[in-house]
Short mmCIF file of C-alpha atoms in Angstrom, two decimals:
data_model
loop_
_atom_site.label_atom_id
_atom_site.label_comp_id
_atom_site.label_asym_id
_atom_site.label_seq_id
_atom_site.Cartn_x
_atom_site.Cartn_y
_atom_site.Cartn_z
CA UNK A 670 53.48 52.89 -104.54
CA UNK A 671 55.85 55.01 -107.03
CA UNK A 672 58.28 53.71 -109.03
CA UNK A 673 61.82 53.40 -107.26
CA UNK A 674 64.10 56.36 -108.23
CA UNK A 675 66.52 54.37 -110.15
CA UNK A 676 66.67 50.90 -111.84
CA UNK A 677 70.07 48.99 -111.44
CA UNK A 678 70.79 46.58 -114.46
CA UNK A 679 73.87 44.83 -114.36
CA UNK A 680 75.42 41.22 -115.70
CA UNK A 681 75.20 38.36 -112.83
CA UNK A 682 77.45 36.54 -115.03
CA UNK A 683 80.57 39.08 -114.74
CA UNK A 684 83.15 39.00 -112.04
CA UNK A 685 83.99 42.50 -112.09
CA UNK A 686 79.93 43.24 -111.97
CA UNK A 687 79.09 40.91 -109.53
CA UNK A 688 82.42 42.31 -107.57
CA UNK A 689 80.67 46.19 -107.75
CA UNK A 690 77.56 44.64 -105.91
CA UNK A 691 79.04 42.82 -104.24
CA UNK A 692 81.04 45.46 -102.22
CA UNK A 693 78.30 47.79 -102.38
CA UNK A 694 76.04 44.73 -100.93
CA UNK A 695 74.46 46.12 -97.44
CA UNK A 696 73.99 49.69 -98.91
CA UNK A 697 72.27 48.86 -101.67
CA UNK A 698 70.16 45.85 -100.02
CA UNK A 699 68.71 48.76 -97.84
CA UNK A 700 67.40 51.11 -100.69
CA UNK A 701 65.94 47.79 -102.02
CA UNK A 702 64.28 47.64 -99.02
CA UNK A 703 63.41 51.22 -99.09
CA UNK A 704 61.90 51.10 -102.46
CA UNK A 705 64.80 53.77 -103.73
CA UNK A 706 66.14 51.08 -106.02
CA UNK A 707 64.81 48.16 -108.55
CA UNK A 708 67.25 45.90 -109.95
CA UNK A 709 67.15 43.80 -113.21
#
C-alpha cells in the first residue's frame, strides 16, 4: 500500500480545531477510509 496523499495534523485539544473536523467529519472519515488521508 502507498502512503496516503496527505497527512492531517491538528490539536484534539482546541475548540476551533476540533470544530474544523468536526464539520468536515463524514468527508474526511471517507478518504480515511479510502487511504487518501492519515491523520496525527
Amino acid at each position: 500500500m502507498s502512503k496516503p496523499r496527505l497527512t492531517v495534523w491538528y490539536n484534539t485539544r482546541c475548540p476551533v480545531c476540533n470544530a474544523g473536523i468536526r464539520r468536515q467529519r463524514r468527508r474526511l472519515i471517507e478518504a480515511v477510509k479510502a487511504g487518501r488521508v492519515e491523520f496525527r
